[in-house]
């Protein structure tokens, strides 16, 4: 950053505008600086950076003479919101002794980076490379003499400079604007083509899903044999990948009451079938993961989910166990029937630990523990705590076996 100078944004004699870029921030080597979201203007001689509107008013802005730039390289950076973006790295010569004051007097870095919200577009990068190759600033003999210590290349001939300047000017004026628009349109067409490639992949996956659903429906209709586990898992994974077509968001409602009411209704609609499949009960952690997976980028906060669960009405309700664990369960869920089912599993295995029941019923450890504790509260089971852990046995003190 010590190569930059504070200079009024005015064109000198023989200097012309080349290209412009917006929302650019500067790095001093790898370090971020306070110069963010500014406008970058490239001329045949210099590179200006200023706050929005400063360059148009010819205000004092940051200025980097192109003679300092040795080479240009690029790096790819990832951004959560905007995807991958390109940064330009400008490798610089040491600052001249007679340089005007700038933002820094000394800097250990031998390069700067140009970045932004969407990165630096390829059109601007190409314009900068062509400008450096043309080296129009060497036409000025006085400028050449004052910067001999900075120049390492031989001075081009007048004919070479003339041809380079003519080629560079093709990027300026109305013709340059038209070519930039045409290049932008071409890039847009390529992006659309890439998007349709992704769409074709999605359509192919939808065809597989339809085929599997038809196989499952036919087996159910004809009642011939059982549905294989692989087909069921594949079918459910396709359904989950489709997500919610129109997720409820805060932006669509004027009040929190209406938002949470609509969110509760949508949760009830999307969780009814999954709750039936997992035995009528699901932990809030599983609900949170399943809902946010279906919502895609419109993620839901844990606080909003809990608030909406408190407003659930109809076939699903929020339940809090004595241990503090919170679950969603169907209104038709019966603890007595669940305890009988748990007792049958314990009797068939002599005893069960929490992890044993979780494996047998394919449920989380939290739900397995609550089922065993609920059966214990109803007098169906009794516990045995030892160094080996917690195990549950049939309660023969209340329910004596028939052979006794």
Coordinates of C-alpha atoms in Angstrom, one line a residue:
X1 CA 0.0 0.0 0.0
X2 CA 3.0 2.4 0.3
X3 CA 3.1 2.6 -3.6
X4 CA -0.3 4.4 -3.6
X5 CA -0.4 8.2 -3.6
X6 CA -3.2 10.7 -2.7
X7 CA -3.9 12.5 -6.1
X8 CA -6.9 14.3 -7.6
X9 CA -8.7 12.0 -10.0
X10 CA -8.0 14.0 -13.2
X11 CA -6.7 12.7 -16.5
X12 CA -3.3 14.1 -17.6
X13 CA -2.3 14.9 -21.1
X14 CA -2.2 11.8 -23.3
X15 CA -4.0 9.8 -20.6
X16 CA -7.4 8.1 -21.5
X17 CA -10.0 6.1 -19.6
X18 CA -9.8 2.3 -20.1
X19 CA -12.1 0.4 -17.7
X20 CA -14.1 0.6 -14.4
X21 CA -15.0 -1.8 -11.6
X22 CA -17.2 -1.3 -8.6
X23 CA -17.4 -2.8 -5.0
X24 CA -13.7 -3.3 -4.8
X25 CA -11.6 -3.6 -1.6
X26 CA -7.8 -3.4 -1.3
X27 CA -5.5 -5.8 0.6
X28 CA -2.0 -4.8 1.7
X29 CA -0.4 -8.2 1.0
X30 CA -2.6 -10.7 2.9
X31 CA -3.9 -8.0 5.3
X32 CA -7.3 -6.4 4.9
X33 CA -7.4 -2.6 4.8
X34 CA -10.1 0.0 5.5
X35 CA -10.5 0.7 1.8
X36 CA -13.6 -1.3 1.0
X37 CA -16.6 -1.1 -1.4
X38 CA -14.9 1.5 -3.5
X39 CA -14.7 2.2 -7.2
X40 CA -11.7 1.2 -9.3
X41 CA -10.9 3.1 -12.5
X42 CA -8.1 2.1 -14.9
X43 CA -6.5 4.6 -17.3
X44 CA -3.6 4.2 -19.7
X45 CA -1.2 5.5 -17.0
X46 CA -2.7 4.9 -13.6
X47 CA -5.1 3.0 -11.3
X48 CA -7.5 5.1 -9.2
X49 CA -9.5 3.9 -6.1
X50 CA -12.1 6.1 -4.5
X51 CA -15.4 5.9 -2.5
X52 CA -18.5 5.9 -4.7
X53 CA -18.8 9.3 -6.4
X54 CA -15.3 10.6 -5.5
X55 CA -13.7 9.8 -8.8
X56 CA -16.5 11.4 -10.8
X57 CA -16.1 14.6 -8.7
X58 CA -12.4 14.6 -9.3
X59 CA -11.8 14.4 -5.6
X60 CA -8.5 13.3 -3.9
X61 CA -8.3 9.5 -4.2
X62 CA -5.8 6.7 -4.0
X63 CA -3.7 6.4 -7.1
X64 CA -1.2 3.7 -8.2
X65 CA 1.0 4.4 -11.2
X66 CA 1.0 1.4 -13.5
X67 CA 4.8 1.6 -13.8
X68 CA 5.0 0.0 -10.3
X69 CA 3.2 -3.2 -11.5
X70 CA 5.6 -6.1 -12.3
X71 CA 3.1 -8.8 -13.0
X72 CA -0.4 -10.0 -12.3
X73 CA -1.7 -13.3 -11.0
X74 CA -5.1 -14.6 -9.8
X75 CA -6.4 -16.6 -6.9
X76 CA -9.8 -18.2 -6.3
X77 CA -11.6 -17.5 -3.1
X78 CA -14.8 -19.0 -1.8
X79 CA -17.8 -17.1 -0.4
X80 CA -20.8 -18.6 1.4
X81 CA -23.3 -16.2 -0.2
X82 CA -21.8 -15.6 -3.6
X83 CA -19.9 -18.7 -4.4
X84 CA -16.4 -18.7 -5.8
X85 CA -14.8 -15.4 -6.9
X86 CA -11.6 -14.2 -8.5
X87 CA -9.0 -11.9 -6.8
X88 CA -6.3 -10.1 -8.7
X89 CA -2.8 -10.0 -7.1
X90 CA -0.6 -7.1 -8.3
X91 CA 3.1 -7.7 -7.7
X92 CA 4.9 -4.4 -7.3
X93 CA 8.3 -2.8 -7.6
X94 CA 9.7 -0.8 -4.6
X95 CA 8.3 2.7 -4.1
X96 CA 10.1 5.6 -5.7
X97 CA 12.0 8.0 -3.4
X98 CA 10.1 11.0 -4.7
X99 CA 6.7 9.4 -4.4
X100 CA 3.9 11.7 -3.2
X101 CA 2.3 11.0 0.2
X102 CA -0.1 8.1 0.5
X103 CA -2.0 5.9 3.0
X104 CA 1.2 4.2 4.2
X105 CA 4.8 5.3 4.3
X106 CA 6.2 1.7 4.7
X107 CA 4.9 -1.7 3.9
X108 CA 6.5 -5.1 4.1
X109 CA 4.3 -6.5 1.4
X110 CA 5.5 -6.6 -2.2
X111 CA 2.0 -7.1 -3.6
X112 CA -1.6 -5.9 -3.2
X113 CA -4.8 -7.7 -3.8
X114 CA -8.0 -6.5 -5.5
X115 CA -11.2 -8.2 -4.4
X116 CA -14.9 -7.6 -3.9
X117 CA -18.3 -9.1 -3.1
X118 CA -18.4 -10.8 -6.5
X119 CA -14.6 -10.7 -7.2
X120 CA -13.0 -9.0 -10.1
X121 CA -14.6 -9.6 -13.5
X122 CA -12.6 -11.1 -16.3
X123 CA -13.2 -8.1 -18.5
X124 CA -11.4 -5.7 -16.1
X125 CA -8.6 -8.2 -15.6
X126 CA -8.0 -8.5 -19.4
X127 CA -8.1 -4.7 -19.8
X128 CA -5.5 -4.3 -17.0
X129 CA -3.2 -6.9 -18.7
X130 CA -3.5 -5.3 -22.1
X131 CA -2.8 -1.8 -20.6
X132 CA 0.3 -3.1 -18.9
X133 CA 1.4 -4.8 -22.1
X134 CA 0.9 -1.6 -24.2
X135 CA 2.9 0.6 -21.7
X136 CA 1.4 3.8 -23.1
X137 CA 2.8 5.9 -20.2
X138 CA 6.3 5.5 -21.8
X139 CA 5.3 7.8 -24.6
X140 CA 5.9 10.7 -22.2
X141 CA 9.6 11.3 -22.3
X142 CA 9.7 13.2 -19.0
X143 CA 7.8 10.5 -17.2
X144 CA 10.3 8.0 -18.6
X145 CA 13.3 10.0 -17.4
X146 CA 11.9 10.5 -13.9
X147 CA 11.2 6.9 -13.4
X148 CA 14.4 5.3 -14.9
X149 CA 15.0 3.5 -11.6
X150 CA 11.6 1.8 -11.8
X151 CA 11.8 0.7 -15.4
X152 CA 13.5 -2.6 -16.3
X153 CA 12.3 -3.0 -19.8
X154 CA 13.7 -1.3 -22.9
X155 CA 11.7 1.6 -24.3
X156 CA 9.5 0.5 -27.2
X157 CA 9.8 2.2 -30.5
X158 CA 7.3 4.9 -31.6
X159 CA 5.7 2.5 -34.1
X160 CA 5.2 -0.2 -31.4
X161 CA 3.7 2.4 -29.0
X162 CA 1.3 3.7 -31.7
X163 CA 0.0 0.2 -32.5
X164 CA -0.4 -0.7 -28.8
X165 CA -2.3 2.5 -28.1
X166 CA -4.6 1.9 -31.1
X167 CA -5.3 -1.6 -29.8
X168 CA -5.9 -0.3 -26.3
X169 CA -8.3 2.4 -27.5
X170 CA -10.5 -0.2 -29.0
X171 CA -11.6 -0.9 -25.4
X172 CA -12.6 2.7 -24.8
X173 CA -15.4 4.9 -26.0
X174 CA -18.8 3.7 -27.4
X175 CA -17.2 0.8 -29.3
X176 CA -15.5 -0.4 -26.1
X177 CA -18.8 -0.2 -24.2
X178 CA -20.6 -2.2 -26.9
X179 CA -17.9 -4.9 -26.9
X180 CA -18.1 -5.1 -23.1
X181 CA -21.9 -5.6 -23.3
X182 CA -21.4 -8.3 -25.9
X183 CA -18.8 -10.0 -23.7
X184 CA -21.1 -9.8 -20.7
X185 CA -24.0 -11.3 -22.8
X186 CA -21.8 -14.1 -23.9
X187 CA -20.9 -14.9 -20.3
X188 CA -24.6 -14.8 -19.3
X189 CA -25.4 -17.3 -22.1
X190 CA -22.6 -19.6 -20.8
X191 CA -24.0 -19.4 -17.2
X192 CA -27.5 -20.2 -18.5
X193 CA -26.2 -23.2 -20.4
X194 CA -24.4 -24.4 -17.2
X195 CA -27.6 -23.9 -15.2
X196 CA -29.5 -26.0 -17.7
X197 CA -26.9 -28.8 -17.4
X198 CA -27.7 -28.8 -13.6
X199 CA -31.4 -28.9 -14.5
X200 CA -30.9 -31.9 -16.7
X201 CA -29.2 -33.7 -13.8
X202 CA -32.2 -32.8 -11.6
X203 CA -34.6 -34.1 -14.2
X204 CA -32.7 -37.4 -14.5
X205 CA -32.9 -37.8 -10.8
X206 CA -36.6 -37.1 -10.9
X207 CA -37.0 -39.9 -13.5
X208 CA -35.2 -42.3 -11.2
X209 CA -37.5 -41.3 -8.3
X210 CA -40.6 -41.8 -10.4
X211 CA -39.4 -45.2 -11.5
X212 CA -38.7 -46.3 -7.9
X213 CA -42.0 -44.9 -6.6
X214 CA -43.9 -46.9 -9.3
X215 CA -42.1 -50.1 -8.3
X216 CA -43.0 -49.5 -4.6
X217 CA -46.6 -48.6 -5.4
X218 CA -47.0 -51.7 -7.6
X219 CA -45.7 -53.9 -4.8
X220 CA -48.0 -52.4 -2.3
X221 CA -51.0 -52.6 -4.6
X222 CA -50.4 -56.2 -5.5
X223 CA -49.4 -57.2 -1.9
X224 CA -46.6 -59.4 -3.3
X225 CA -43.8 -59.7 -0.8
X226 CA -42.1 -57.0 1.1
X227 CA -40.4 -53.8 -0.1
X228 CA -36.7 -54.0 0.1
X229 CA -34.8 -51.7 2.4
X230 CA -32.6 -50.3 -0.4
X231 CA -35.7 -49.2 -2.4
X232 CA -37.3 -47.5 0.7
X233 CA -34.1 -45.6 1.6
X234 CA -33.5 -44.4 -2.0
X235 CA -37.2 -43.3 -2.3
X236 CA -37.0 -41.3 0.9
X237 CA -33.7 -39.7 0.0
X238 CA -35.2 -38.5 -3.3
X239 CA -38.2 -37.1 -1.5
X240 CA -36.1 -35.3 1.1
X241 CA -33.8 -33.8 -1.6
X242 CA -36.8 -32.1 -3.3
X243 CA -37.4 -30.0 -0.1
X244 CA -40.2 -27.5 0.4
X245 CA -41.4 -25.6 -2.7
X246 CA -42.4 -22.5 -0.8
X247 CA -40.9 -22.2 2.7
X248 CA -42.5 -19.8 5.1
X249 CA -40.2 -16.8 5.8
X250 CA -40.4 -13.6 7.9
X251 CA -40.3 -11.4 4.8
X252 CA -43.7 -12.6 3.7
X253 CA -45.6 -11.5 6.9
X254 CA -46.1 -8.2 8.6
X255 CA -46.3 -9.6 12.1
X256 CA -44.6 -12.3 14.1
X257 CA -47.9 -13.8 15.1
X258 CA -48.9 -14.5 11.5
X259 CA -45.4 -15.7 10.7
X260 CA -45.2 -18.2 13.5
X261 CA -48.8 -19.4 12.9
X262 CA -48.1 -20.1 9.2
X263 CA -44.8 -21.7 10.1
X264 CA -46.5 -24.0 12.6
X265 CA -49.0 -25.1 10.0
X266 CA -46.3 -25.9 7.5
X267 CA -44.3 -27.9 10.1
X268 CA -47.5 -29.9 10.8
X269 CA -48.0 -30.6 7.1
X270 CA -44.4 -31.7 6.4
X271 CA -43.8 -33.7 9.6
X272 CA -47.0 -35.7 9.8
X273 CA -45.8 -38.6 7.6
X274 CA -42.2 -38.7 9.0
X275 CA -43.7 -38.9 12.5
X276 CA -45.9 -41.9 11.5
X277 CA -42.9 -43.6 10.0
X278 CA -40.7 -43.3 13.1
X279 CA -43.3 -44.5 15.6
X280 CA -45.2 -41.3 16.4
X281 CA -42.4 -39.4 18.2
X282 CA -39.4 -37.4 17.1
X283 CA -36.8 -35.4 19.0
X284 CA -36.5 -31.6 18.4
X285 CA -32.9 -32.1 17.2
X286 CA -34.1 -34.5 14.5
X287 CA -37.0 -32.1 13.6
X288 CA -34.5 -29.2 13.3
X289 CA -32.2 -31.1 11.0
X290 CA -35.1 -32.5 8.8
X291 CA -36.8 -29.1 8.5
X292 CA -33.7 -27.2 7.6
X293 CA -32.7 -29.8 5.1
X294 CA -36.0 -29.5 3.4
X295 CA -35.9 -25.6 3.4
X296 CA -32.7 -25.4 1.5
X297 CA -31.1 -21.9 1.9
X298 CA -34.1 -20.5 3.9
X299 CA -32.7 -21.9 7.1
X300 CA -34.7 -21.7 10.3
X301 CA -33.3 -20.7 13.7
X302 CA -33.7 -23.0 16.7
X303 CA -35.6 -20.2 18.5
X304 CA -38.1 -19.8 15.6
X305 CA -38.6 -23.6 15.4
X306 CA -39.3 -23.9 19.1
X307 CA -41.7 -21.0 19.1
X308 CA -43.6 -22.5 16.1
X309 CA -43.7 -25.9 17.9
X310 CA -45.5 -24.3 20.9
X311 CA -48.2 -23.2 18.5
X312 CA -48.8 -26.6 16.8
X313 CA -52.4 -27.6 16.7
X314 CA -54.1 -30.7 15.3
X315 CA -52.5 -34.1 14.9
X316 CA -49.0 -33.0 16.2
X317 CA -48.1 -31.6 19.6
X318 CA -45.0 -30.6 21.6
X319 CA -44.2 -32.7 24.6
X320 CA -41.7 -32.2 27.4
X321 CA -40.6 -35.2 29.4
X322 CA -39.7 -35.0 33.2
X323 CA -36.0 -35.2 32.2
X324 CA -36.5 -31.9 30.2
X325 CA -36.2 -33.6 26.8
X326 CA -38.6 -32.1 24.2
X327 CA -40.2 -34.0 21.3
X328 CA -42.9 -33.7 18.8
X329 CA -45.4 -36.5 18.9
X330 CA -48.7 -37.5 17.3
X331 CA -51.9 -36.8 19.3
X332 CA -52.8 -40.4 18.7
X333 CA -49.6 -41.6 20.4
X334 CA -50.5 -43.7 23.4
X335 CA -47.9 -44.2 26.2
X336 CA -49.7 -47.3 27.4
X337 CA -49.5 -49.0 24.0
X338 CA -45.9 -47.9 23.6
X339 CA -45.1 -49.4 27.1
X340 CA -46.7 -52.7 26.1
X341 CA -44.6 -52.8 22.9
X342 CA -41.4 -51.9 24.9
X343 CA -42.2 -54.6 27.5
X344 CA -42.6 -57.2 24.7
X345 CA -39.1 -56.3 23.4
X346 CA -37.6 -56.5 26.8
X347 CA -39.1 -59.9 27.5
X348 CA -38.0 -61.3 24.2
X349 CA -34.4 -60.2 25.0
X350 CA -34.5 -60.8 28.8
X351 CA -33.2 -57.2 29.3
X352 CA -32.4 -54.1 27.2
X353 CA -30.1 -51.2 27.5
X354 CA -30.9 -47.8 25.9
X355 CA -28.7 -48.4 22.9
X356 CA -30.2 -51.9 22.4
X357 CA -33.7 -50.4 22.1
X358 CA -32.4 -47.7 19.8
X359 CA -31.0 -50.3 17.4
X360 CA -34.1 -52.5 17.5
X361 CA -36.5 -49.6 16.8
X362 CA -34.1 -47.5 14.7
X363 CA -34.7 -44.4 16.9
X364 CA -32.3 -42.0 18.6
X365 CA -30.8 -42.7 22.0
X366 CA -32.9 -39.9 23.5
X367 CA -36.2 -41.4 22.4
X368 CA -35.1 -44.9 23.4
X369 CA -34.3 -43.8 26.9
X370 CA -37.6 -41.9 27.3
X371 CA -39.6 -44.9 26.1
X372 CA -37.9 -47.1 28.7
X373 CA -38.4 -44.5 31.4
X374 CA -42.1 -44.1 30.4
X375 CA -42.6 -47.9 30.6
X376 CA -40.9 -47.9 34.0
X377 CA -43.3 -45.1 35.3
X378 CA -46.2 -47.2 34.2
X379 CA -44.9 -50.2 36.2
X380 CA -44.0 -52.4 33.2
X381 CA -40.2 -52.3 33.7
X382 CA -37.7 -52.0 36.4
X383 CA -34.1 -50.8 36.2
X384 CA -30.7 -52.2 37.2
X385 CA -27.9 -49.7 37.5
X386 CA -24.4 -51.2 37.8
X387 CA -20.9 -50.6 36.6
X388 CA -21.9 -52.0 33.2
X389 CA -24.5 -49.3 32.8
X390 CA -28.3 -49.0 33.0
X391 CA -30.4 -51.9 31.9
X392 CA -34.2 -52.5 32.1
X393 CA -35.9 -55.8 33.0
X394 CA -39.6 -56.9 33.2
X395 CA -41.1 -55.8 36.5
X396 CA -42.1 -59.1 38.1
X397 CA -43.0 -57.3 41.4
X398 CA -46.1 -56.0 39.8
X399 CA -46.6 -58.2 36.8
X400 CA -45.7 -61.7 37.9
X401 CA -45.1 -64.3 35.1
X402 CA -47.9 -66.9 34.6
X403 CA -45.6 -69.8 35.6
X404 CA -45.2 -68.3 39.1

